[in-house]
Amino acid sequence: MNERQSNLLHNRRVEFPFALFYATFMTYAACENASNGAFMIMPPYKTKMVEPIRILTKKERIVKIRRAGYNLFFLKSEDVTIDLLTDSGTGAMSEHQWAALMEGDESYAGSTSFFRLKKAVADILGFRLVIPTHQGRGAEAAFNKAVLKKGDIVTGNSPFDTTRAHIEHVGATIVDATCKEAFSFKNTSAFKGNVDIKKLERTLKQCGDTVAYVLLTMTCNSMGGQPISLANIKDVARLCTAYKRPLYYDIARFAENAFFIQEREKKYRTWSVHAIVREMMKHADGALMSAKKDAIVNMGGFIALRSAELYGRISPYSILNEGFLHYGGMSGRDMEALAVGLHEGTEEKYLRHRVGQTAYLAESLHRMNVPVIRPAGGHAVYVNAGLMLPHIPWNNFPAQALAIAVYIEGGIRGVEIGSIMEGRDPNTRESRRAHTELLRLAIPRRVYSQEHLDHVIETFRAVAHHKKRISGVRFRHEAPILRHFSSTFRLA
Ligand code: F0G
């Protein structure tokens, strides 16, 4: 057996055959890293069941997208070839998860499945108390209703849209303290999900008890899926202790974040992902989880806590909307699959392949001069459509135009994260201009192969070829809230 074969079998990194390209981006990552996209990594799983993909012709796709009002949310999934709309709830469960479904205990109270979930949360994350919820936003709703009041402030790195909406819904305000590197497209720092510690301290000093809590989103979805370092987590925790403010995490993608820490933070290179996860979690008073991401289930979530007092305060809100404390909107079988998924989602071999896929896509696009956020985040590649299509003004939504073009060209569905999603200013009713016009290509877990990603890369090559001919879009019908979901468009 030669070295390459041995590497493949042991799930080690295998060199991508472009030495030059490899040398160019070594500046931000050590050469051993999976997350620099220089290696193709063998998936540590094989296929047992397949789901056919329907492949339409380009002509057919032109008709489909026109009928969908040029909004990709209105496409039928059967008309999509590679669906990169989201990595949320779109992962493939393992044989162990499917087997666990059979053991679901559907009792309303005292379900064995709940206690199995509780044990998995304690084993992986170290939190003793768990409130299950139907998905992440169920956890956000119950938690924020219980801990926030009008006029409060929440600060930390940039929260996800639904988190922001739940915080603002109870009349609280967010002070975004994401580090400035995150806002620079050119910056290739390893931890662009970090908090600006000086800004955080200023807020804590100036706002005192008005700061209800500090929230760290890991990885930071709103900032390109970028990770936060353990050094930064510890600095934030130190400030929270000093200013006596509680610290909570949004852990939708905590395992990917832990893997980045292992790869990029020298001090933790020899630590296992499990040990890093425990080290991350030990600083938090609690965590909110959308299990549809790193726990690789199609539906589910939870709130994990240490304090019985807080558990008691949140419980009524969860019972009101989610269900009794031993199921919270999930069936017993869902909790079984989630318990298994928490273990599988933190396996290093799986994570190496997963993060490697995202990096491979990002670096391949970058090599073709498609502008993407680098280094790639854990779950998605973010294309800077404003830079790629400079002839389209921001209010003709270049990222939506690019999304339409890549759907027509290759049947790929991404999502606009730009000025359509920004919406309108609630006071002036003016359209808000996004900081960057991004098209997000989120990669579902354990679903697509190298060949599928190569199809995405080839599609972008073709689109880049005729990019000057791509036109922007204007609203046909503009939805009053969360307009990206349900507005329709016409070509500008
Ligand atoms: N927190 C983060 C960081 C998220 O990315 C999401 C969802 C949520 C919370 C809410 O969880 O969907 O289970 O209610 N993100 C999805 C996405 C929708 O496409 O990025 P949920």
Short mmCIF file of C-alpha atoms and ligand atoms in Angstrom, two decimals:
data_model
loop_
_atom_site.label_atom_id
_atom_site.label_comp_id
_atom_site.label_asym_id
_atom_site.label_seq_id
_atom_site.Cartn_x
_atom_site.Cartn_y
_atom_site.Cartn_z
CA MET A 1 0.00 0.00 0.00
CA ASN A 2 1.48 3.40 -0.95
CA GLU A 3 1.33 6.47 1.27
CA ARG A 4 -1.57 8.03 -0.63
CA GLN A 5 -3.71 4.91 -0.26
CA SER A 6 -2.80 4.67 3.39
CA ASN A 7 -3.78 8.33 3.94
CA LEU A 8 -7.12 7.79 2.24
CA LEU A 9 -7.91 4.75 4.35
CA HIS A 10 -7.04 6.52 7.55
CA ASN A 11 -9.06 9.58 6.62
CA ARG A 12 -5.96 11.69 6.54
CA ARG A 13 -5.60 14.58 4.18
CA VAL A 14 -4.63 13.75 0.62
CA GLU A 15 -2.93 16.44 -1.37
CA PHE A 16 -4.87 18.19 -4.07
CA PRO A 17 -2.74 18.10 -7.19
CA PHE A 18 -2.16 21.84 -7.53
CA ALA A 19 0.98 22.66 -5.64
CA LEU A 20 0.97 26.31 -6.67
CA PHE A 21 -2.54 26.98 -5.49
CA TYR A 22 -1.68 25.15 -2.31
CA ALA A 23 1.21 27.50 -1.59
CA THR A 24 -0.86 30.66 -2.06
CA PHE A 25 -3.29 30.29 0.80
CA MET A 26 -1.05 28.66 3.35
CA THR A 27 -0.75 32.05 5.01
CA TYR A 28 -3.79 31.55 7.19
CA ALA A 29 -3.61 27.86 7.95
CA ALA A 30 -0.99 25.32 8.78
CA CYS A 31 -0.35 22.88 5.93
CA GLU A 32 -1.92 19.99 7.82
CA ASN A 33 -5.36 21.60 7.90
CA ALA A 34 -8.47 20.15 6.30
CA SER A 35 -10.14 23.54 6.38
CA ASN A 36 -7.80 25.13 3.85
CA GLY A 37 -9.36 23.24 0.93
CA ALA A 38 -6.04 21.95 -0.34
CA PHE A 39 -6.99 18.34 0.23
CA MET A 40 -9.73 16.02 -0.85
CA ILE A 41 -10.78 13.97 2.11
CA MET A 42 -12.48 10.62 1.84
CA PRO A 43 -15.95 10.60 3.43
CA PRO A 44 -15.92 8.32 6.50
CA TYR A 45 -19.23 6.75 5.42
CA LYS A 46 -20.76 5.01 2.42
CA THR A 47 -24.20 5.11 0.83
CA LYS A 48 -26.88 2.62 1.85
CA MET A 49 -29.97 4.30 0.44
CA VAL A 50 -30.15 6.74 -2.44
CA GLU A 51 -32.48 9.58 -3.30
CA PRO A 52 -32.76 10.26 -7.02
CA ILE A 53 -32.13 13.76 -8.33
CA ARG A 54 -34.31 15.03 -11.15
CA ILE A 55 -32.27 16.95 -13.67
CA LEU A 56 -34.17 19.44 -15.80
CA THR A 57 -32.90 21.07 -18.95
CA LYS A 58 -31.80 24.68 -18.86
CA LYS A 59 -34.89 25.61 -20.89
CA GLU A 60 -37.14 23.94 -18.32
CA ARG A 61 -35.38 25.72 -15.46
CA ILE A 62 -35.91 29.11 -17.14
CA VAL A 63 -39.66 28.40 -17.10
CA LYS A 64 -39.61 27.12 -13.49
CA ILE A 65 -37.79 30.13 -12.07
CA ARG A 66 -40.01 32.57 -13.98
CA ARG A 67 -43.09 30.80 -12.59
CA ALA A 68 -41.53 31.00 -9.10
CA GLY A 69 -41.48 34.81 -9.44
CA TYR A 70 -37.67 34.65 -9.50
CA ASN A 71 -37.74 33.71 -5.82
CA LEU A 72 -35.86 30.45 -5.20
CA PHE A 73 -37.95 29.73 -2.09
CA PHE A 74 -40.90 29.18 -4.43
CA LEU A 75 -39.16 26.48 -6.47
CA LYS A 76 -40.27 22.91 -5.91
CA SER A 77 -37.35 20.91 -4.52
CA GLU A 78 -37.85 18.36 -7.30
CA ASP A 79 -36.89 21.08 -9.77
CA VAL A 80 -33.55 21.64 -8.00
CA THR A 81 -30.47 19.59 -8.86
CA ILE A 82 -28.16 20.53 -5.97
CA ASP A 83 -29.96 22.15 -3.05
CA LEU A 84 -27.65 24.46 -1.14
CA LEU A 85 -30.44 26.62 0.28
CA THR A 86 -29.60 25.58 3.83
CA ASP A 87 -27.70 23.06 5.93
CA SER A 88 -30.56 23.11 8.45
CA GLY A 89 -32.52 19.88 8.77
CA THR A 90 -31.24 18.73 5.39
CA GLY A 91 -28.56 16.29 6.58
CA ALA A 92 -28.62 12.52 6.04
CA MET A 93 -29.18 10.45 9.17
CA SER A 94 -26.95 7.43 9.77
CA GLU A 95 -28.04 3.80 10.13
CA HIS A 96 -27.58 4.19 13.89
CA GLN A 97 -29.94 7.16 13.96
CA TRP A 98 -32.55 5.30 11.88
CA ALA A 99 -32.22 2.28 14.17
CA ALA A 100 -32.61 4.51 17.23
CA LEU A 101 -35.93 5.81 15.85
CA MET A 102 -37.40 2.36 16.54
CA GLU A 103 -36.65 2.79 20.21
CA GLY A 104 -38.59 6.03 20.51
CA ASP A 105 -40.72 6.14 23.64
CA GLU A 106 -43.77 8.24 22.79
CA SER A 107 -44.96 8.68 26.39
CA TYR A 108 -46.20 12.19 27.07
CA ALA A 109 -44.25 12.41 30.34
CA GLY A 110 -41.19 10.60 31.62
CA SER A 111 -40.22 9.36 28.15
CA THR A 112 -37.14 7.11 28.15
CA SER A 113 -36.08 8.89 24.96
CA PHE A 114 -35.98 12.21 26.80
CA PHE A 115 -33.65 10.78 29.40
CA ARG A 116 -31.41 9.37 26.69
CA LEU A 117 -31.27 12.83 25.13
CA LYS A 118 -30.54 14.37 28.52
CA LYS A 119 -27.65 11.97 29.01
CA ALA A 120 -26.19 12.73 25.56
CA VAL A 121 -26.35 16.48 26.29
CA ALA A 122 -24.61 15.93 29.64
CA ASP A 123 -21.97 13.65 28.09
CA ILE A 124 -21.14 15.85 25.10
CA LEU A 125 -21.83 19.35 26.37
CA GLY A 126 -21.67 19.02 30.15
CA PHE A 127 -25.03 20.68 30.88
CA ARG A 128 -27.18 18.92 33.46
CA LEU A 129 -30.58 20.34 32.56
CA VAL A 130 -32.34 20.17 29.18
CA ILE A 131 -35.56 21.62 27.82
CA PRO A 132 -36.37 20.07 24.43
CA THR A 133 -37.93 22.28 21.74
CA HIS A 134 -39.21 21.66 18.23
CA GLN A 135 -36.26 23.56 16.68
CA GLY A 136 -33.83 26.37 17.43
CA ARG A 137 -36.31 29.21 17.27
CA GLY A 138 -38.58 27.41 19.76
CA ALA A 139 -35.67 27.52 22.20
CA GLU A 140 -35.04 31.20 21.38
CA ALA A 141 -38.69 32.12 21.97
CA ALA A 142 -39.02 30.42 25.36
CA PHE A 143 -35.59 31.53 26.57
CA ASN A 144 -35.90 35.20 25.61
CA LYS A 145 -39.44 35.56 26.94
CA ALA A 146 -38.18 34.28 30.29
CA VAL A 147 -34.93 36.21 30.62
CA LEU A 148 -35.48 39.50 28.77
CA LYS A 149 -37.60 42.56 29.31
CA LYS A 150 -38.20 45.73 27.33
CA GLY A 151 -35.16 48.02 27.25
CA ASP A 152 -32.62 45.24 27.91
CA ILE A 153 -29.46 44.87 25.87
CA VAL A 154 -27.94 41.69 24.48
CA THR A 155 -24.39 41.83 23.17
CA GLY A 156 -21.84 39.43 21.70
CA ASN A 157 -20.94 38.42 18.15
CA SER A 158 -23.58 38.74 15.46
CA PRO A 159 -26.73 36.71 16.23
CA PHE A 160 -28.71 34.78 13.61
CA ASP A 161 -31.87 36.48 12.16
CA THR A 162 -34.39 34.44 14.16
CA THR A 163 -32.40 35.01 17.36
CA ARG A 164 -32.33 38.72 16.63
CA ALA A 165 -36.06 38.69 15.92
CA HIS A 166 -36.88 36.97 19.25
CA ILE A 167 -34.67 39.35 21.20
CA GLU A 168 -36.21 42.40 19.51
CA HIS A 169 -39.70 40.93 19.84
CA VAL A 170 -39.59 41.39 23.61
CA GLY A 171 -38.33 44.97 23.21
CA ALA A 172 -34.63 44.35 23.84
CA THR A 173 -31.79 45.71 21.68
CA ILE A 174 -28.70 44.03 20.25
CA VAL A 175 -25.28 45.63 20.40
CA ASP A 176 -23.18 43.76 17.83
CA ALA A 177 -19.62 43.41 19.09
CA THR A 178 -18.25 41.17 16.31
CA CYS A 179 -14.55 41.83 15.65
CA LYS A 180 -13.76 44.23 12.82
CA GLU A 181 -11.88 41.56 10.80
CA ALA A 182 -15.26 39.93 10.11
CA PHE A 183 -16.38 42.97 8.13
CA SER A 184 -13.36 42.96 5.83
CA PHE A 185 -13.80 40.79 2.78
CA LYS A 186 -10.06 40.70 2.17
CA ASN A 187 -9.14 39.68 5.69
CA THR A 188 -8.33 35.98 6.00
CA SER A 189 -7.91 35.68 9.79
CA ALA A 190 -8.60 32.28 11.27
CA PHE A 191 -11.30 33.40 13.75
CA LYS A 192 -13.51 36.02 12.16
CA GLY A 193 -16.36 35.02 14.48
CA ASN A 194 -14.48 36.52 17.43
CA VAL A 195 -15.83 39.25 19.66
CA ASP A 196 -14.16 42.67 19.78
CA ILE A 197 -13.19 42.49 23.45
CA LYS A 198 -12.71 46.25 23.83
CA LYS A 199 -16.15 46.96 22.39
CA LEU A 200 -17.68 44.32 24.64
CA GLU A 201 -16.05 45.81 27.72
CA ARG A 202 -17.19 49.31 26.73
CA THR A 203 -20.78 48.08 26.42
CA LEU A 204 -20.63 46.21 29.73
CA LYS A 205 -19.15 49.26 31.47
CA GLN A 206 -21.54 51.79 29.97
CA CYS A 207 -24.76 49.78 30.10
CA GLY A 208 -24.27 47.93 33.39
CA ASP A 209 -27.23 45.81 34.44
CA THR A 210 -29.15 46.75 31.29
CA VAL A 211 -27.06 44.09 29.56
CA ALA A 212 -29.28 41.08 30.26
CA TYR A 213 -26.77 38.61 28.87
CA VAL A 214 -23.88 38.09 26.49
CA LEU A 215 -24.52 35.74 23.55
CA LEU A 216 -21.88 33.94 21.50
CA THR A 217 -23.01 32.32 18.25
CA MET A 218 -20.67 29.52 17.27
CA THR A 219 -19.94 29.35 14.41
CA CYS A 220 -21.20 32.79 13.45
CA ASN A 221 -23.70 32.16 10.65
CA SER A 222 -24.36 35.86 10.01
CA MET A 223 -20.62 36.38 9.48
CA GLY A 224 -19.91 33.68 6.92
CA GLY A 225 -20.02 30.73 9.33
CA GLN A 226 -16.76 31.92 10.87
CA PRO A 227 -15.52 30.36 14.12
CA ILE A 228 -14.70 31.92 17.47
CA SER A 229 -11.43 30.95 19.17
CA LEU A 230 -11.20 29.45 22.63
CA ALA A 231 -8.89 32.29 23.66
CA ASN A 232 -11.63 34.75 22.68
CA ILE A 233 -14.33 32.71 24.43
CA LYS A 234 -12.22 32.79 27.57
CA ASP A 235 -11.69 36.56 27.31
CA VAL A 236 -15.44 37.06 26.93
CA ALA A 237 -16.10 34.76 29.90
CA ARG A 238 -13.61 36.70 32.03
CA LEU A 239 -15.44 39.95 31.28
CA CYS A 240 -18.81 38.34 32.02
CA THR A 241 -17.50 37.23 35.41
CA ALA A 242 -15.97 40.63 36.12
CA TYR A 243 -19.19 42.47 35.24
CA LYS A 244 -21.43 39.75 36.70
CA ARG A 245 -23.34 39.17 33.46
CA PRO A 246 -24.52 35.71 32.35
CA LEU A 247 -23.00 34.15 29.24
CA TYR A 248 -25.05 32.03 26.82
CA TYR A 249 -24.20 30.35 23.55
CA ASP A 250 -26.05 29.66 20.33
CA ILE A 251 -24.52 26.24 19.62
CA ALA A 252 -26.21 25.34 16.32
CA ARG A 253 -22.74 24.64 14.84
CA PHE A 254 -20.63 24.14 17.96
CA ALA A 255 -18.91 20.97 16.66
CA GLU A 256 -17.67 22.66 13.49
CA ASN A 257 -16.42 25.51 15.68
CA ALA A 258 -14.57 23.04 17.93
CA PHE A 259 -12.96 21.43 14.91
CA PHE A 260 -11.68 24.83 13.71
CA ILE A 261 -10.21 25.42 17.17
CA GLN A 262 -8.37 22.10 16.97
CA GLU A 263 -7.03 22.95 13.52
CA ARG A 264 -6.19 26.60 13.94
CA GLU A 265 -5.50 27.35 17.60
CA LYS A 266 -2.03 26.11 18.38
CA LYS A 267 -2.67 25.48 22.05
CA TYR A 268 -5.47 23.00 21.31
CA ARG A 269 -3.94 21.12 18.38
CA THR A 270 -3.40 17.99 20.45
CA TRP A 271 -6.77 18.13 22.18
CA SER A 272 -9.65 15.92 21.04
CA VAL A 273 -12.75 17.66 19.65
CA HIS A 274 -14.69 16.28 22.62
CA ALA A 275 -12.28 17.86 25.08
CA ILE A 276 -12.42 21.18 23.18
CA VAL A 277 -16.23 21.11 23.22
CA ARG A 278 -16.23 20.62 27.00
CA GLU A 279 -13.69 23.40 27.41
CA MET A 280 -15.84 25.74 25.28
CA MET A 281 -19.02 24.88 27.17
CA LYS A 282 -17.67 25.14 30.68
CA HIS A 283 -17.69 28.95 30.49
CA ALA A 284 -21.38 29.23 29.58
CA ASP A 285 -24.40 29.45 31.86
CA GLY A 286 -26.49 27.83 29.18
CA ALA A 287 -26.86 27.13 25.47
CA LEU A 288 -29.55 27.21 22.78
CA MET A 289 -29.38 24.52 20.13
CA SER A 290 -30.93 24.14 16.73
CA ALA A 291 -30.26 20.39 16.45
CA LYS A 292 -30.99 20.55 12.70
CA LYS A 293 -27.38 21.54 12.15
CA ASP A 294 -24.55 19.87 14.07
CA ALA A 295 -26.72 17.15 15.63
CA ILE A 296 -27.64 16.01 12.08
CA VAL A 297 -31.38 15.57 12.57
CA ASN A 298 -34.17 16.84 10.37
CA MET A 299 -36.04 18.53 13.21
CA GLY A 300 -35.33 19.36 16.86
CA GLY A 301 -33.68 21.67 19.34
CA PHE A 302 -33.15 22.29 23.03
CA ILE A 303 -32.11 24.66 25.78
CA ALA A 304 -29.28 23.34 27.97
CA LEU A 305 -28.77 24.85 31.41
CA ARG A 306 -26.96 24.56 34.71
CA SER A 307 -29.25 26.55 37.01
CA ALA A 308 -32.41 24.91 38.37
CA GLU A 309 -33.80 28.37 39.07
CA LEU A 310 -33.44 29.40 35.42
CA TYR A 311 -34.85 26.04 34.29
CA GLY A 312 -37.91 26.78 36.42
CA ARG A 313 -38.26 30.26 34.95
CA ILE A 314 -38.07 29.13 31.31
CA SER A 315 -40.20 25.96 31.68
CA PRO A 316 -43.66 27.59 31.61
CA TYR A 317 -42.87 29.39 28.35
CA SER A 318 -41.73 26.16 26.79
CA ILE A 319 -44.77 24.22 28.01
CA LEU A 320 -47.01 26.96 26.63
CA ASN A 321 -45.68 26.77 23.08
CA GLU A 322 -43.55 23.68 22.67
CA GLY A 323 -45.12 21.00 24.85
CA PHE A 324 -44.40 19.20 28.08
CA LEU A 325 -40.81 19.32 29.38
CA HIS A 326 -40.10 15.73 28.35
CA TYR A 327 -40.72 16.20 24.64
CA GLY A 328 -41.06 19.92 23.81
CA GLY A 329 -42.37 19.58 20.26
CA MET A 330 -40.32 16.51 19.39
CA SER A 331 -41.58 12.96 19.20
CA GLY A 332 -39.78 10.33 21.28
CA ARG A 333 -38.12 8.93 18.16
CA ASP A 334 -36.81 12.38 17.21
CA MET A 335 -35.14 12.65 20.62
CA GLU A 336 -33.52 9.24 20.10
CA ALA A 337 -32.08 10.27 16.73
CA LEU A 338 -30.91 13.55 18.23
CA ALA A 339 -29.12 11.79 21.10
CA VAL A 340 -27.21 9.65 18.59
CA GLY A 341 -26.63 12.62 16.28
CA LEU A 342 -24.93 14.63 19.04
CA HIS A 343 -22.30 11.91 19.28
CA GLU A 344 -21.90 11.48 15.52
CA GLY A 345 -21.77 15.23 14.86
CA THR A 346 -18.74 15.56 17.10
CA GLU A 347 -16.70 12.73 15.53
CA GLU A 348 -13.42 14.07 14.22
CA LYS A 349 -13.33 12.02 11.02
CA TYR A 350 -16.77 13.22 10.08
CA LEU A 351 -15.90 16.84 10.90
CA ARG A 352 -12.66 16.71 8.93
CA HIS A 353 -14.55 15.60 5.85
CA ARG A 354 -17.38 18.06 6.41
CA VAL A 355 -15.20 21.14 6.89
CA GLY A 356 -12.99 19.87 4.06
CA GLN A 357 -15.95 19.84 1.66
CA THR A 358 -16.78 23.47 2.38
CA ALA A 359 -13.15 24.48 2.04
CA TYR A 360 -12.77 22.54 -1.21
CA LEU A 361 -15.73 24.34 -2.76
CA ALA A 362 -14.58 27.76 -1.52
CA GLU A 363 -10.98 27.38 -2.64
CA SER A 364 -11.95 25.96 -6.03
CA LEU A 365 -14.22 28.96 -6.65
CA HIS A 366 -11.54 31.34 -5.41
CA ARG A 367 -9.08 29.82 -7.87
CA MET A 368 -11.50 30.64 -10.68
CA ASN A 369 -11.61 34.27 -9.45
CA VAL A 370 -15.11 33.91 -8.02
CA PRO A 371 -14.92 36.17 -4.94
CA VAL A 372 -15.73 34.14 -1.80
CA ILE A 373 -15.29 34.74 1.93
CA ARG A 374 -12.02 33.10 3.00
CA PRO A 375 -11.11 31.08 4.85
CA ALA A 376 -14.37 29.21 4.29
CA GLY A 377 -16.68 28.83 7.27
CA GLY A 378 -17.88 25.46 8.45
CA HIS A 379 -21.22 25.02 6.77
CA ALA A 380 -21.36 27.26 3.73
CA VAL A 381 -19.52 29.12 1.03
CA TYR A 382 -20.44 32.79 0.72
CA VAL A 383 -19.98 34.35 -2.73
CA ASN A 384 -19.59 38.13 -2.89
CA ALA A 385 -22.09 38.86 -5.66
CA GLY A 386 -21.52 42.62 -5.42
CA LEU A 387 -17.91 42.08 -6.48
CA MET A 388 -18.72 39.40 -9.04
CA LEU A 389 -21.45 41.44 -10.75
CA PRO A 390 -20.31 45.07 -10.32
CA HIS A 391 -22.60 46.24 -13.13
CA ILE A 392 -25.70 45.48 -11.00
CA PRO A 393 -26.50 48.23 -8.47
CA TRP A 394 -27.23 47.09 -4.89
CA ASN A 395 -30.93 47.95 -5.21
CA ASN A 396 -31.21 45.60 -8.18
CA PHE A 397 -29.96 42.87 -5.82
CA PRO A 398 -26.84 41.30 -7.38
CA ALA A 399 -26.91 38.26 -5.04
CA GLN A 400 -30.48 37.42 -6.09
CA ALA A 401 -29.46 37.87 -9.74
CA LEU A 402 -26.54 35.49 -9.21
CA ALA A 403 -28.76 32.99 -7.41
CA ILE A 404 -31.12 32.98 -10.40
CA ALA A 405 -28.22 32.63 -12.86
CA VAL A 406 -26.67 29.62 -11.09
CA TYR A 407 -30.08 27.97 -10.82
CA ILE A 408 -30.70 28.39 -14.55
CA GLU A 409 -27.18 27.28 -15.46
CA GLY A 410 -26.81 24.24 -13.21
CA GLY A 411 -29.98 23.75 -11.15
CA ILE A 412 -28.21 24.90 -7.99
CA ARG A 413 -30.23 26.62 -5.28
CA GLY A 414 -28.44 29.05 -2.98
CA VAL A 415 -29.85 31.87 -0.88
CA GLU A 416 -29.45 35.66 -1.08
CA ILE A 417 -27.95 37.18 2.04
CA GLY A 418 -27.91 40.78 0.94
CA SER A 419 -30.10 43.84 0.65
CA ILE A 420 -33.31 41.88 0.02
CA MET A 421 -32.84 40.05 3.32
CA GLU A 422 -31.89 43.32 5.09
CA GLY A 423 -35.43 44.57 4.53
CA ARG A 424 -36.59 48.11 5.23
CA ASP A 425 -35.77 50.46 8.06
CA PRO A 426 -38.78 50.24 10.42
CA ASN A 427 -38.82 54.03 10.90
CA THR A 428 -37.97 55.53 7.52
CA ARG A 429 -39.31 52.57 5.47
CA GLU A 430 -36.22 52.99 3.25
CA SER A 431 -34.64 49.79 1.93
CA ARG A 432 -31.53 49.02 3.95
CA ARG A 433 -28.32 48.38 2.06
CA ALA A 434 -26.51 45.24 3.20
CA HIS A 435 -22.86 45.52 4.19
CA THR A 436 -22.07 42.90 1.50
CA GLU A 437 -24.26 41.32 -1.19
CA LEU A 438 -23.72 37.62 -0.56
CA LEU A 439 -24.99 34.43 -2.12
CA ARG A 440 -24.77 31.61 0.45
CA LEU A 441 -24.18 28.05 -0.70
CA ALA A 442 -24.87 25.94 2.41
CA ILE A 443 -23.76 22.32 2.28
CA PRO A 444 -26.13 19.73 3.81
CA ARG A 445 -24.38 17.16 6.03
CA ARG A 446 -23.44 13.75 4.57
CA VAL A 447 -25.60 14.37 1.48
CA TYR A 448 -23.48 15.48 -1.45
CA SER A 449 -20.30 13.98 -2.88
CA GLN A 450 -17.21 15.45 -4.45
CA GLU A 451 -18.83 15.05 -7.87
CA HIS A 452 -21.81 17.14 -6.81
CA LEU A 453 -19.47 19.88 -5.62
CA ASP A 454 -17.58 19.65 -8.89
CA HIS A 455 -20.88 20.25 -10.67
CA VAL A 456 -21.32 23.41 -8.58
CA ILE A 457 -17.80 24.54 -9.48
CA GLU A 458 -18.38 23.91 -13.20
CA THR A 459 -21.67 25.78 -13.04
CA PHE A 460 -19.91 28.83 -11.60
CA ARG A 461 -17.28 28.56 -14.32
CA ALA A 462 -20.03 28.79 -16.94
CA VAL A 463 -21.83 31.62 -15.14
CA ALA A 464 -18.61 33.59 -14.74
CA HIS A 465 -18.14 33.31 -18.48
CA HIS A 466 -21.32 35.24 -19.26
CA LYS A 467 -21.57 37.27 -16.05
CA LYS A 468 -21.72 40.63 -17.84
CA ARG A 469 -25.02 39.58 -19.41
CA ILE A 470 -26.70 38.82 -16.05
CA SER A 471 -29.32 41.41 -15.18
CA GLY A 472 -30.54 42.52 -11.77
CA VAL A 473 -34.08 42.20 -10.40
CA ARG A 474 -36.83 44.50 -9.16
CA PHE A 475 -39.76 43.71 -6.89
CA ARG A 476 -42.96 42.59 -8.53
CA HIS A 477 -44.57 42.07 -5.14
CA GLU A 478 -42.73 43.06 -1.97
CA ALA A 479 -43.71 41.16 1.19
CA PRO A 480 -44.07 43.42 4.26
CA ILE A 481 -41.89 41.36 6.62
CA LEU A 482 -39.01 38.91 6.09
CA ARG A 483 -39.34 39.88 2.46
CA HIS A 484 -36.73 37.44 1.12
CA PHE A 485 -39.05 34.52 1.80
CA SER A 486 -42.16 35.55 -0.02
CA SER A 487 -41.55 38.49 -2.37
CA THR A 488 -41.64 38.04 -6.12
CA PHE A 489 -39.43 39.74 -8.68
CA ARG A 490 -39.09 40.70 -12.32
CA LEU A 491 -35.87 41.08 -14.25
CA ALA A 492 -34.63 44.70 -14.21
N1 F0G B 1 -29.11 29.91 15.29
C1 F0G B 1 -28.35 29.82 14.18
C2 F0G B 1 -26.91 30.16 14.25
C3 F0G B 1 -28.94 29.41 12.97
O1 F0G B 1 -28.18 29.33 11.88
C4 F0G B 1 -30.31 29.09 12.95
C5 F0G B 1 -30.96 28.64 11.72
C6 F0G B 1 -31.05 29.19 14.14
C7 F0G B 1 -30.42 29.60 15.29
C8 F0G B 1 -32.52 28.88 14.19
O2 F0G B 1 -32.71 27.53 14.23
O3 F0G B 1 -33.94 27.00 12.11
O4 F0G B 1 -33.85 25.39 14.02
O5 F0G B 1 -35.19 27.44 14.19
N2 F0G B 1 -30.43 28.70 10.58
C9 F0G B 1 -30.94 28.17 9.32
C10 F0G B 1 -30.04 28.58 8.20
C11 F0G B 1 -32.37 28.45 9.08
O6 F0G B 1 -30.40 28.33 7.03
O7 F0G B 1 -28.95 29.11 8.43
P1 F0G B 1 -34.00 26.80 13.60
#
